[in-house]
mmCIF file of C-alpha atoms in Angstrom:
data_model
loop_
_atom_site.group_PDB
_atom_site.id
_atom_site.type_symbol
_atom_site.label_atom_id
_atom_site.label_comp_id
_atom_site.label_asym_id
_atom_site.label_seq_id
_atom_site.Cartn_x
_atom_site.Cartn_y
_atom_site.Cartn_z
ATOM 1 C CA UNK G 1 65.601 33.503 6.479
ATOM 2 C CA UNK G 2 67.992 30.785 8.417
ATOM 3 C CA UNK G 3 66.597 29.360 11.596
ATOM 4 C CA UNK G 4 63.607 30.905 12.512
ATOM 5 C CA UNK G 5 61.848 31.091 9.028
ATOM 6 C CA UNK G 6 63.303 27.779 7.945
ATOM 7 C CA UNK G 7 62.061 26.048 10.974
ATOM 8 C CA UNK G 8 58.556 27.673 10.278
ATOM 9 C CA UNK G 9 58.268 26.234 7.170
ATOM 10 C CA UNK G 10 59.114 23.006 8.337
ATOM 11 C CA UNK G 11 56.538 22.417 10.693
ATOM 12 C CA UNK G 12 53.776 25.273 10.562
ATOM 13 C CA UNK G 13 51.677 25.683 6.812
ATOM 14 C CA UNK G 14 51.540 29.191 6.110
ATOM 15 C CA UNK G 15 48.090 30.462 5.079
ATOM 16 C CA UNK G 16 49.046 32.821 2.115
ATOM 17 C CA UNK G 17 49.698 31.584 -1.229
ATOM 18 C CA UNK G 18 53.211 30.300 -2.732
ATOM 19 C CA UNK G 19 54.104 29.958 -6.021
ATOM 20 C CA UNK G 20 55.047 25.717 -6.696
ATOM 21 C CA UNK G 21 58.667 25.952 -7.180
ATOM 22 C CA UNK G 22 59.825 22.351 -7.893
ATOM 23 C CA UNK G 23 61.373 20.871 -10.744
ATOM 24 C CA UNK G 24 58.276 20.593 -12.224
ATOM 25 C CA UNK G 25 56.983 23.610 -12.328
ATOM 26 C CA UNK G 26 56.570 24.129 -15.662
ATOM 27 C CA UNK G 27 53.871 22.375 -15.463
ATOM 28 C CA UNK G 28 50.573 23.427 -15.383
ATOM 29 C CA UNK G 29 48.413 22.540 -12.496
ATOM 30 C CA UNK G 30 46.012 19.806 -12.994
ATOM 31 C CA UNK G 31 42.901 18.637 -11.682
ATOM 32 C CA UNK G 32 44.019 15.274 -10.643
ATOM 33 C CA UNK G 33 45.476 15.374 -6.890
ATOM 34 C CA UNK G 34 47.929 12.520 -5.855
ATOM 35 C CA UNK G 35 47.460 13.454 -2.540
ATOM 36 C CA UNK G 36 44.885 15.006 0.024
ATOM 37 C CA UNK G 37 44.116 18.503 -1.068
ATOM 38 C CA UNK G 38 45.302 19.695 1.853
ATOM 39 C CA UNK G 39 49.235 18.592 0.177
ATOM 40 C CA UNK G 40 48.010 21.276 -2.886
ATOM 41 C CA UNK G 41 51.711 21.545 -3.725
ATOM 42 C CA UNK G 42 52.023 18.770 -6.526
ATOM 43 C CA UNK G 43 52.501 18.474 -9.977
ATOM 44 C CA UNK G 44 51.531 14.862 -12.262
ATOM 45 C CA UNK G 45 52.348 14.231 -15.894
ATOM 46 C CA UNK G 46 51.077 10.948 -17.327
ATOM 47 C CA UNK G 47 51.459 8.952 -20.740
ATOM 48 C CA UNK G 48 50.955 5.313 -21.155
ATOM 49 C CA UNK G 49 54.607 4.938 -20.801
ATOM 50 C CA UNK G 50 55.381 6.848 -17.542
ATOM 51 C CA UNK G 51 54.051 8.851 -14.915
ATOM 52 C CA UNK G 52 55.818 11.851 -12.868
ATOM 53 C CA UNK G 53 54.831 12.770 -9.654
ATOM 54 C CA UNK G 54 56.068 15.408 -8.131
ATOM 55 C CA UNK G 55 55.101 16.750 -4.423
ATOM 56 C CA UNK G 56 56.964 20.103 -2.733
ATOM 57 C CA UNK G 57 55.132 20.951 0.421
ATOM 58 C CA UNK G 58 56.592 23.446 2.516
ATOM 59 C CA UNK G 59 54.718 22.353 6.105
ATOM 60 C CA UNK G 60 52.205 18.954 6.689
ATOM 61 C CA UNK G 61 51.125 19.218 10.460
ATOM 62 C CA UNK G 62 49.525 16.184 9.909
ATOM 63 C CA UNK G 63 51.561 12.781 9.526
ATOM 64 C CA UNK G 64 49.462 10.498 7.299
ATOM 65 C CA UNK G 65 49.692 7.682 4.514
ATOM 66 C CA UNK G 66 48.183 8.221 0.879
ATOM 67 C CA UNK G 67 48.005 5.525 -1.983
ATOM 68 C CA UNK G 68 50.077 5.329 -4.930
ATOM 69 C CA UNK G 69 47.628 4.755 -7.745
ATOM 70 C CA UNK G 70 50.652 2.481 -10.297
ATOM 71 C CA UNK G 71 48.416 1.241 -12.922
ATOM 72 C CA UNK G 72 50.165 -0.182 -15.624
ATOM 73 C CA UNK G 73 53.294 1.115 -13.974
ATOM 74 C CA UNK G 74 55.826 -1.503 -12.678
ATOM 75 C CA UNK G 75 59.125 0.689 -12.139
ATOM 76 C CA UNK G 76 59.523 2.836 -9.698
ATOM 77 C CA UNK G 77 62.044 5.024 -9.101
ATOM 78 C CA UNK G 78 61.672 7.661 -5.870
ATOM 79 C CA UNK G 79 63.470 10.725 -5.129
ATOM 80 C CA UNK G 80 63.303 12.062 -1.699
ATOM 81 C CA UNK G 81 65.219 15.280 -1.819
ATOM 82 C CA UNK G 82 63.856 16.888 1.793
ATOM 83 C CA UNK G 83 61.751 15.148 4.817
ATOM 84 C CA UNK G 84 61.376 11.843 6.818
ATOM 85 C CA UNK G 85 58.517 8.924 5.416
ATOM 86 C CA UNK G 86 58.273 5.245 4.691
ATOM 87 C CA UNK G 87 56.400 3.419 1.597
ATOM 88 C CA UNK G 88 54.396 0.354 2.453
ATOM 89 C CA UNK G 89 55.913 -2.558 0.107
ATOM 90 C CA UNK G 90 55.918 -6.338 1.483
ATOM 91 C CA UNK G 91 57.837 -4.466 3.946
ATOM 92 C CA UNK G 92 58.347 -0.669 5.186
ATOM 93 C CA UNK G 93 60.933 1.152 3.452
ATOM 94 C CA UNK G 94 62.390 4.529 5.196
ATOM 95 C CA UNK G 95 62.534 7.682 3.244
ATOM 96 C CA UNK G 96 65.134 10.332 4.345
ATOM 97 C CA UNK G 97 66.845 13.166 2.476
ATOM 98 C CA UNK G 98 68.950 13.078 -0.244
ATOM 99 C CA UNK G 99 67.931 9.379 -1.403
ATOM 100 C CA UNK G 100 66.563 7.718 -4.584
ATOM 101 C CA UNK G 101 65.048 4.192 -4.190
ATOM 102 C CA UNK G 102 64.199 1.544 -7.015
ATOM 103 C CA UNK G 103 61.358 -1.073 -6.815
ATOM 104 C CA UNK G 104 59.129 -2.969 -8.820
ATOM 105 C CA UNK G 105 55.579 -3.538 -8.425
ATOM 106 C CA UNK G 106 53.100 -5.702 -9.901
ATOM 107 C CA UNK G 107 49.229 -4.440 -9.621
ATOM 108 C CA UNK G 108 49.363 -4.333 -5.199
ATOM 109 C CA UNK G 109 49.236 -0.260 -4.553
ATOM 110 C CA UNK G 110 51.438 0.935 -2.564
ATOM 111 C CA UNK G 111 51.032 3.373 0.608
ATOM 112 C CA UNK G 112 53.347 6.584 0.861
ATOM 113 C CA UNK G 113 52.991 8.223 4.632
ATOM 114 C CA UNK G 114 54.587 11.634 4.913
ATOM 115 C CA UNK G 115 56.312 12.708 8.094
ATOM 116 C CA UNK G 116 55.341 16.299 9.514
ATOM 117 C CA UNK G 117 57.290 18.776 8.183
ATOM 118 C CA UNK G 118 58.981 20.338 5.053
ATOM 119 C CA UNK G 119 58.714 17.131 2.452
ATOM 120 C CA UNK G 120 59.810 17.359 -1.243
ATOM 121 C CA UNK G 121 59.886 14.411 -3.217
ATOM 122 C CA UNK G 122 59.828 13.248 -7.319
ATOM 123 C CA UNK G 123 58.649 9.863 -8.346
ATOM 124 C CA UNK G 124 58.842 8.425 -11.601
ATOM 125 C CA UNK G 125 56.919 5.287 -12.736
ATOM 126 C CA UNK G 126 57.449 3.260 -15.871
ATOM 127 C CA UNK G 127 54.976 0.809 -17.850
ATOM 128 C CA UNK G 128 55.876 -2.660 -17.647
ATOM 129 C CA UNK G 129 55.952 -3.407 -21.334
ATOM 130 C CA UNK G 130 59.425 -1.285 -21.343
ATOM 131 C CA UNK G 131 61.017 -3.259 -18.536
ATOM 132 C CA UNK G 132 62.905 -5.710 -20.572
ATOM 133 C CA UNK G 133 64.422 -3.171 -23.080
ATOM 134 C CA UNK G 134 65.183 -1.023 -19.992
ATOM 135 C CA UNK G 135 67.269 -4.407 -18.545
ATOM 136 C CA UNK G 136 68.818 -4.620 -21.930
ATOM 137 C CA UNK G 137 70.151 -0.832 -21.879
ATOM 138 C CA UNK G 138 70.997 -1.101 -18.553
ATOM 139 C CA UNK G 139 72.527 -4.364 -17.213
ATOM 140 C CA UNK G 140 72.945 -2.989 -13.716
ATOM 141 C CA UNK G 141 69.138 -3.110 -13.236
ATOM 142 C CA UNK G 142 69.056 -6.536 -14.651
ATOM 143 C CA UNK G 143 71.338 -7.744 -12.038
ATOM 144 C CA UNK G 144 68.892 -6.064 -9.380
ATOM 145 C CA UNK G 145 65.604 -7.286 -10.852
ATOM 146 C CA UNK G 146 63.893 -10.980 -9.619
ATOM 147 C CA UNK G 147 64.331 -13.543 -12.467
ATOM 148 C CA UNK G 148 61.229 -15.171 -14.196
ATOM 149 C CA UNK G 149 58.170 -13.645 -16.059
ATOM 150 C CA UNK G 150 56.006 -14.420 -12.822
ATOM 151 C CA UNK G 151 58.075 -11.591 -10.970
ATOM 152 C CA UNK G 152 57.665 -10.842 -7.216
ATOM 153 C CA UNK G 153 57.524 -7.122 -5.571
ATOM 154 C CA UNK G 154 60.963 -6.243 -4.842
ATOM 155 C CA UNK G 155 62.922 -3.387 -3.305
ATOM 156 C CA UNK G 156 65.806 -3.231 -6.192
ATOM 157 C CA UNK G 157 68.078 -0.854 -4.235
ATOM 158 C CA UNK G 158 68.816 2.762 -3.459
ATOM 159 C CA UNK G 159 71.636 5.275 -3.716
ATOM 160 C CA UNK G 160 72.562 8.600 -2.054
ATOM 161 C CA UNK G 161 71.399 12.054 -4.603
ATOM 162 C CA UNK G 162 74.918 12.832 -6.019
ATOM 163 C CA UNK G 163 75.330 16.401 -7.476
ATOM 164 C CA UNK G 164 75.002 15.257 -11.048
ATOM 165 C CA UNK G 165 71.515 13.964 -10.520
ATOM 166 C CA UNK G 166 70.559 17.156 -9.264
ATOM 167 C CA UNK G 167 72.269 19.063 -12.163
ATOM 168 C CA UNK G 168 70.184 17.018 -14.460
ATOM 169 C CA UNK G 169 67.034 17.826 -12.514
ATOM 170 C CA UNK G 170 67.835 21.589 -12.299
ATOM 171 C CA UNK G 171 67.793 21.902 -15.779
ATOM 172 C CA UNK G 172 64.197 21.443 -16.007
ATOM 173 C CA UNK G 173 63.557 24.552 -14.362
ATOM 174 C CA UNK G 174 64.830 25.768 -17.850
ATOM 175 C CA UNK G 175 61.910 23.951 -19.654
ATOM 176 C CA UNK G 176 58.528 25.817 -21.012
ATOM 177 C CA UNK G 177 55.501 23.648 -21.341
ATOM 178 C CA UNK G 178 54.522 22.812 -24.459
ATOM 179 C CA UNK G 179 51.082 20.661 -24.651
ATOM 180 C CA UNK G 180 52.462 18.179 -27.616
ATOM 181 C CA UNK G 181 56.462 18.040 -26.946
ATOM 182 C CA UNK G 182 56.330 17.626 -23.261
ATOM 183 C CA UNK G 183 55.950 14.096 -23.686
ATOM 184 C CA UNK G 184 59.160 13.565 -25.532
ATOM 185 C CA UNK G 185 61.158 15.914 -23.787
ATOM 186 C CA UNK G 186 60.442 14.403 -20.535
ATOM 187 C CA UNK G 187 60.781 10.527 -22.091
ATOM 188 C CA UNK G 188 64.681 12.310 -22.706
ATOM 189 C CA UNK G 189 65.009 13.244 -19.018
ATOM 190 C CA UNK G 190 63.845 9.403 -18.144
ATOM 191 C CA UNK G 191 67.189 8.297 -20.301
ATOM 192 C CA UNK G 192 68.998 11.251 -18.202
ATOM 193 C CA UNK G 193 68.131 9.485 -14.702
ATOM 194 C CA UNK G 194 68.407 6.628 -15.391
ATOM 195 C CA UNK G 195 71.858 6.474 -16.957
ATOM 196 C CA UNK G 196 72.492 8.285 -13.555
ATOM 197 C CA UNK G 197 70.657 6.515 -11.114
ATOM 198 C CA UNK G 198 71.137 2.372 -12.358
ATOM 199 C CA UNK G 199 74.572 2.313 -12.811
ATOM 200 C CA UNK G 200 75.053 3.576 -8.899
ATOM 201 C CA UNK G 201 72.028 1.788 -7.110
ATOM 202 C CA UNK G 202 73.131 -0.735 -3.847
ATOM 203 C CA UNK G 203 71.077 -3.944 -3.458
ATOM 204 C CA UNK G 204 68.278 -3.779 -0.317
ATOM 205 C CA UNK G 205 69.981 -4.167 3.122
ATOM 206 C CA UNK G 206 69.719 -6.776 5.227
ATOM 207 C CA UNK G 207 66.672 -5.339 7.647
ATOM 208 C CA UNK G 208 67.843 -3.809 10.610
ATOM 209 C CA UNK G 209 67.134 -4.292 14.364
ATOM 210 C CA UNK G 210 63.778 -2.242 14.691
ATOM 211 C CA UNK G 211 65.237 -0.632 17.780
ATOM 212 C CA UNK G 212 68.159 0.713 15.788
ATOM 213 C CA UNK G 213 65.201 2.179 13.182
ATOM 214 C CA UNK G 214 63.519 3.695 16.009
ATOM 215 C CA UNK G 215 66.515 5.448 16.790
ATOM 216 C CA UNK G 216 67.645 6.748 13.660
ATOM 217 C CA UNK G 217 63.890 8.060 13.497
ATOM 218 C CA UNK G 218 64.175 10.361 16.741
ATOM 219 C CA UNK G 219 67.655 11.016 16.083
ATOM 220 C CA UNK G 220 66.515 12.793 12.502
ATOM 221 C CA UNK G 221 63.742 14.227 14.070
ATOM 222 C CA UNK G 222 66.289 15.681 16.518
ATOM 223 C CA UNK G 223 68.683 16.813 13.721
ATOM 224 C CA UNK G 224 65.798 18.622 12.400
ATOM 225 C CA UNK G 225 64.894 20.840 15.374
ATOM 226 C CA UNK G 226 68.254 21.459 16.355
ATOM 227 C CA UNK G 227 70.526 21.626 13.437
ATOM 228 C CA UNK G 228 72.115 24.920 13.881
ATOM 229 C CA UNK G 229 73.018 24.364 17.422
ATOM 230 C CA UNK G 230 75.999 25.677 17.847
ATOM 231 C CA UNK G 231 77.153 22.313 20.187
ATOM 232 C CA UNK G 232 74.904 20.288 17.852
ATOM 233 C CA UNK G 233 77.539 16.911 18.218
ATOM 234 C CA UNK G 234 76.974 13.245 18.026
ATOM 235 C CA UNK G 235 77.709 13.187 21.536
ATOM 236 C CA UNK G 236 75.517 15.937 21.908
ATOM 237 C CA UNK G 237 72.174 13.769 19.760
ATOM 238 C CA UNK G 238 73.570 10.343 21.816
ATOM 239 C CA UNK G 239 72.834 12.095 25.522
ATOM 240 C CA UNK G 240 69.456 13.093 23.991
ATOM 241 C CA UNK G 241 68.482 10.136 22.881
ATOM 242 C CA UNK G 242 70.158 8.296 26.315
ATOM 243 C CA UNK G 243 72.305 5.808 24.248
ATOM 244 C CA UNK G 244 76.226 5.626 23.694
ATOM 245 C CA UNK G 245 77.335 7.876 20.637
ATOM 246 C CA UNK G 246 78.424 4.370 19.150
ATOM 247 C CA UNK G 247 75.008 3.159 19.192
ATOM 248 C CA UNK G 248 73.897 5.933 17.697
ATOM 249 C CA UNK G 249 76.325 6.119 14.928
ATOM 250 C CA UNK G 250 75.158 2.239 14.074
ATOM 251 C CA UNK G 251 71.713 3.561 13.557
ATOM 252 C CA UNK G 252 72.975 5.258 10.585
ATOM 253 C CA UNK G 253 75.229 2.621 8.997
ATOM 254 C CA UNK G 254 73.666 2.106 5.612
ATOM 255 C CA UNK G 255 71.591 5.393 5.147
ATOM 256 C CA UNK G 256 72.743 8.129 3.067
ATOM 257 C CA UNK G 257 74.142 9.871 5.519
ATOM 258 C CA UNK G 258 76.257 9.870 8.836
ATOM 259 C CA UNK G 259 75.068 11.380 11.760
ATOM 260 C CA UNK G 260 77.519 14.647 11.137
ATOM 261 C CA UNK G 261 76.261 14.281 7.116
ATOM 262 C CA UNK G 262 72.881 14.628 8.286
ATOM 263 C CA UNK G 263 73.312 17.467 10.393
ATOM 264 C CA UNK G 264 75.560 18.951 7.392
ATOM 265 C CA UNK G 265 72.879 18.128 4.953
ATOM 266 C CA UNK G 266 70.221 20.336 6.856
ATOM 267 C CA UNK G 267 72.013 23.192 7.065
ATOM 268 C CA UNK G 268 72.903 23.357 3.563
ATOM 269 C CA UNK G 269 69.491 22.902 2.703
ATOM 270 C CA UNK G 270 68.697 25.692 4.933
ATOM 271 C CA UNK G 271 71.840 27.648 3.128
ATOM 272 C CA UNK G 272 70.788 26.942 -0.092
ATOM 273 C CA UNK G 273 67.047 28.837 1.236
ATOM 274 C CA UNK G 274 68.630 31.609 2.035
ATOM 275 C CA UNK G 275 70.619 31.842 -1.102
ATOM 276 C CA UNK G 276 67.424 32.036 -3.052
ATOM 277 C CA UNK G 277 64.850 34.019 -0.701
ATOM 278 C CA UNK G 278 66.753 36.344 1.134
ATOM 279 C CA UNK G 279 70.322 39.025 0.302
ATOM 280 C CA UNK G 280 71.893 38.001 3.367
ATOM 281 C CA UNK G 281 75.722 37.461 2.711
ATOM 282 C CA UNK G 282 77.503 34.224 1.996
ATOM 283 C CA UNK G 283 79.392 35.110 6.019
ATOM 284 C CA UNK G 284 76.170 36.035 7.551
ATOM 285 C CA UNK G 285 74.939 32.634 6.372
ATOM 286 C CA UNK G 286 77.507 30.460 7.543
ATOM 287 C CA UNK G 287 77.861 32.048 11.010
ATOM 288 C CA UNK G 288 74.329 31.794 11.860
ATOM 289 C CA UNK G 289 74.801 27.502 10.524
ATOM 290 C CA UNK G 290 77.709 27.440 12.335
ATOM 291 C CA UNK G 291 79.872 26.930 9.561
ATOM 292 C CA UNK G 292 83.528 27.043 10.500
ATOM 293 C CA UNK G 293 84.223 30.170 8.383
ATOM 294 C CA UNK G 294 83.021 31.164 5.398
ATOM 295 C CA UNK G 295 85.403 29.357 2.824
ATOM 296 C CA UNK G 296 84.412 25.949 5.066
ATOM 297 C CA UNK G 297 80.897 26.791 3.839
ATOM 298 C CA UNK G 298 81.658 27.639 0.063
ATOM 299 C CA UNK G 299 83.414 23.941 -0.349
ATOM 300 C CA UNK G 300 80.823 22.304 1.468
ATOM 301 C CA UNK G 301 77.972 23.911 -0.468
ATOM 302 C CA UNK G 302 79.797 23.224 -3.692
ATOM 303 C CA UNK G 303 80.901 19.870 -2.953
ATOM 304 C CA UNK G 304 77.153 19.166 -2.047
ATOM 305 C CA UNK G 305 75.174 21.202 -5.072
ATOM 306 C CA UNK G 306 78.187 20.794 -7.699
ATOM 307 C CA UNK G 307 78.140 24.952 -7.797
ATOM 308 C CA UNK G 308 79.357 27.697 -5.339
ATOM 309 C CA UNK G 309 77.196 29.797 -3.381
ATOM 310 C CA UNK G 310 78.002 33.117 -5.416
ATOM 311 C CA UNK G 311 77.159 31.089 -8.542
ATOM 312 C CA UNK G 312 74.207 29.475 -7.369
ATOM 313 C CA UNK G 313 72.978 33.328 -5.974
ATOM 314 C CA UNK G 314 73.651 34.462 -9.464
ATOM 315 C CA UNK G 315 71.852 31.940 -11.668
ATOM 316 C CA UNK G 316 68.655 32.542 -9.125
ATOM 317 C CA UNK G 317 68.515 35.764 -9.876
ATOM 318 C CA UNK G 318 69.367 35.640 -13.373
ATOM 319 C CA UNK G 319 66.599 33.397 -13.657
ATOM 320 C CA UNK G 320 64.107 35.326 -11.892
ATOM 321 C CA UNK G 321 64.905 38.639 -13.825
ATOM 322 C CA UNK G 322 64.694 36.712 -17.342
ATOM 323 C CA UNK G 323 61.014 35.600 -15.828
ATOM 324 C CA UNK G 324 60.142 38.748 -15.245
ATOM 325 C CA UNK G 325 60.920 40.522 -18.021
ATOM 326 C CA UNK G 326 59.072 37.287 -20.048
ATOM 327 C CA UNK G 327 56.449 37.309 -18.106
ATOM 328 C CA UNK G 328 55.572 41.243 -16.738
ATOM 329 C CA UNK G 329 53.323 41.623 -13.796
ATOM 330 C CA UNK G 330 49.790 42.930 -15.146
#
């Protein structure tokens, strides 16, 4: 897989059929659409206590915004595992990989736009009428929230994905759909994220110089195309974008990621691809990323995923031979 299929699945849809292979594919797929058909890769599950949204699309050639529908929903929380975007609040707030955010909302809908290419995201909305016992569980998000009963829309914070979140997620991959139990089962997972996710959210940043957001834009959009060069540098992204690799670097100062952790970020993402869809070895992988050898890789990968490459290899295929021995081809 690597470069050239990983690239064409960022930026070119393919026209034959994939099975939906996020975290919430269990589900089964409903006739309400979040987002323009043409974004068919999306899974929804609503109660009257929460909603979960779930979009893994594997190529959008067009940038464009959709609306949230929130309802009665007043917490948000929004995890952007892959792609670049921004949600319209009382002010724009950048999406980039590897980030959850946190805000509250009162009845205003908010716009999502979607960047071109790969974009993979889960959101999570809950009713308003659990917001105080969720401050009383979890005094971290008290701290964040506005005071009063008259509460404004506010960006509470954000904090990078760690490995534990991600754990937590994976193990709904595990989960069969059942019609009645669903409900509760997922209302468990809420407890699961958030017990992750409050006690390590930031407050908002101050907002920064829009020329330094326009650079961290092209810069990612450059990090994107050219990940696996094999000079791929901050020096290298600074001459490209004509600026001093200090500017550059200050672009990136509060984001989840440094310019070299972005780069690193994409081509473990592109790793962990090949891991799943292709029997390329764990050396052939990190020479074509430019990994410094292949141990380099290994603690990387782990230190990223919170499991080795072998491991992670294994489980796949563990899991996909259990599937198909449940579930036999006709």
């Amino acid at each position: 897989m690597l470069k050239t299929n990983f690239v064409q699945s960022l930026y070119t849809r393919s026209n034959t059929h994939r099975q939906y292979d996020g975290y919430l594919a269990f589900l089964p797929e409903g006739e309400r659409q979040l987002f323009p058909v043409a974004l068919a890769s999306q899974r929804i599950f609503q109660t009257s206590d929460f909603v979960w949204i779930e979009c893994k699309e594997n190529g959008i050639d067009t940038p464009g915004f959709t609306t949230i529908k929130v309802g009665d929903y007043s917490l948000w929380l929004h995890l952007h595992f892959i792609g670049q975007g921004k949600l319209k609040l009382t002010e724009s707030l950048m999406m980039s990989s590897g980030q959850a955010h946190c805000y509250y909302l009162n009845e205003r809908e908010p716009e999502l736009f979607l960047d071109e290419g790969k974009s993979w995201f889960l959101i999570l909305g809950v009713s308003g009428k659990h917001l105080d016992s969720l401050m009383t569980d979890y005094p971290r998000l008290k701290e964040l929230m506005p005071d009063g009963n008259q509460r404004p829309e506010s960006y509470l914070g954000y904090t990078p994905i760690q490995s534990k979140l991600y754990n937590v997620l994976a193990s709904l991959r595990r989960y069969e759909f059942h019609s009645f139990g669903t409900a509760f089962q997922l209302a468990n997972w809420n407890l699961r994220l958030f017990q992750q996710l409050f006690q390590d959210l930031k407050p908002n940043q101050p907002a920064r110089d829009h020329s330094d957001t326009l650079l961290y834009q092209k810069a990612v959009m450059y990090i994107r195309r050219h990940y696996d060069d094999e000079d791929m540098s901050v020096a290298k992204i600074a001459e490209a974008m004509n600026v001093s690799p200090r500017k550059l670097s200050r672009s990136f100062q509060g984001k989840s990621f440094t310019v070299v952790g972005m780069i690193l970020e994409y081509r473990l993402m592109d790793a962990r691809e090949s891991l799943i869809h292709s029997d390329d070895s764990l050396a052939g992988i990190a020479f074509a990323l430019n990994f410094a050898c292949p141990k380099h890789f290994a603690r990387a990968f782990k230190k990223r995923f919170g499991i080795g490459p072998n491991e992670f290899r294994a489980q796949r295929r563990k899991k996909e031979s259990f599937v198909k021995r449940s579930y036999p081809q006709a």
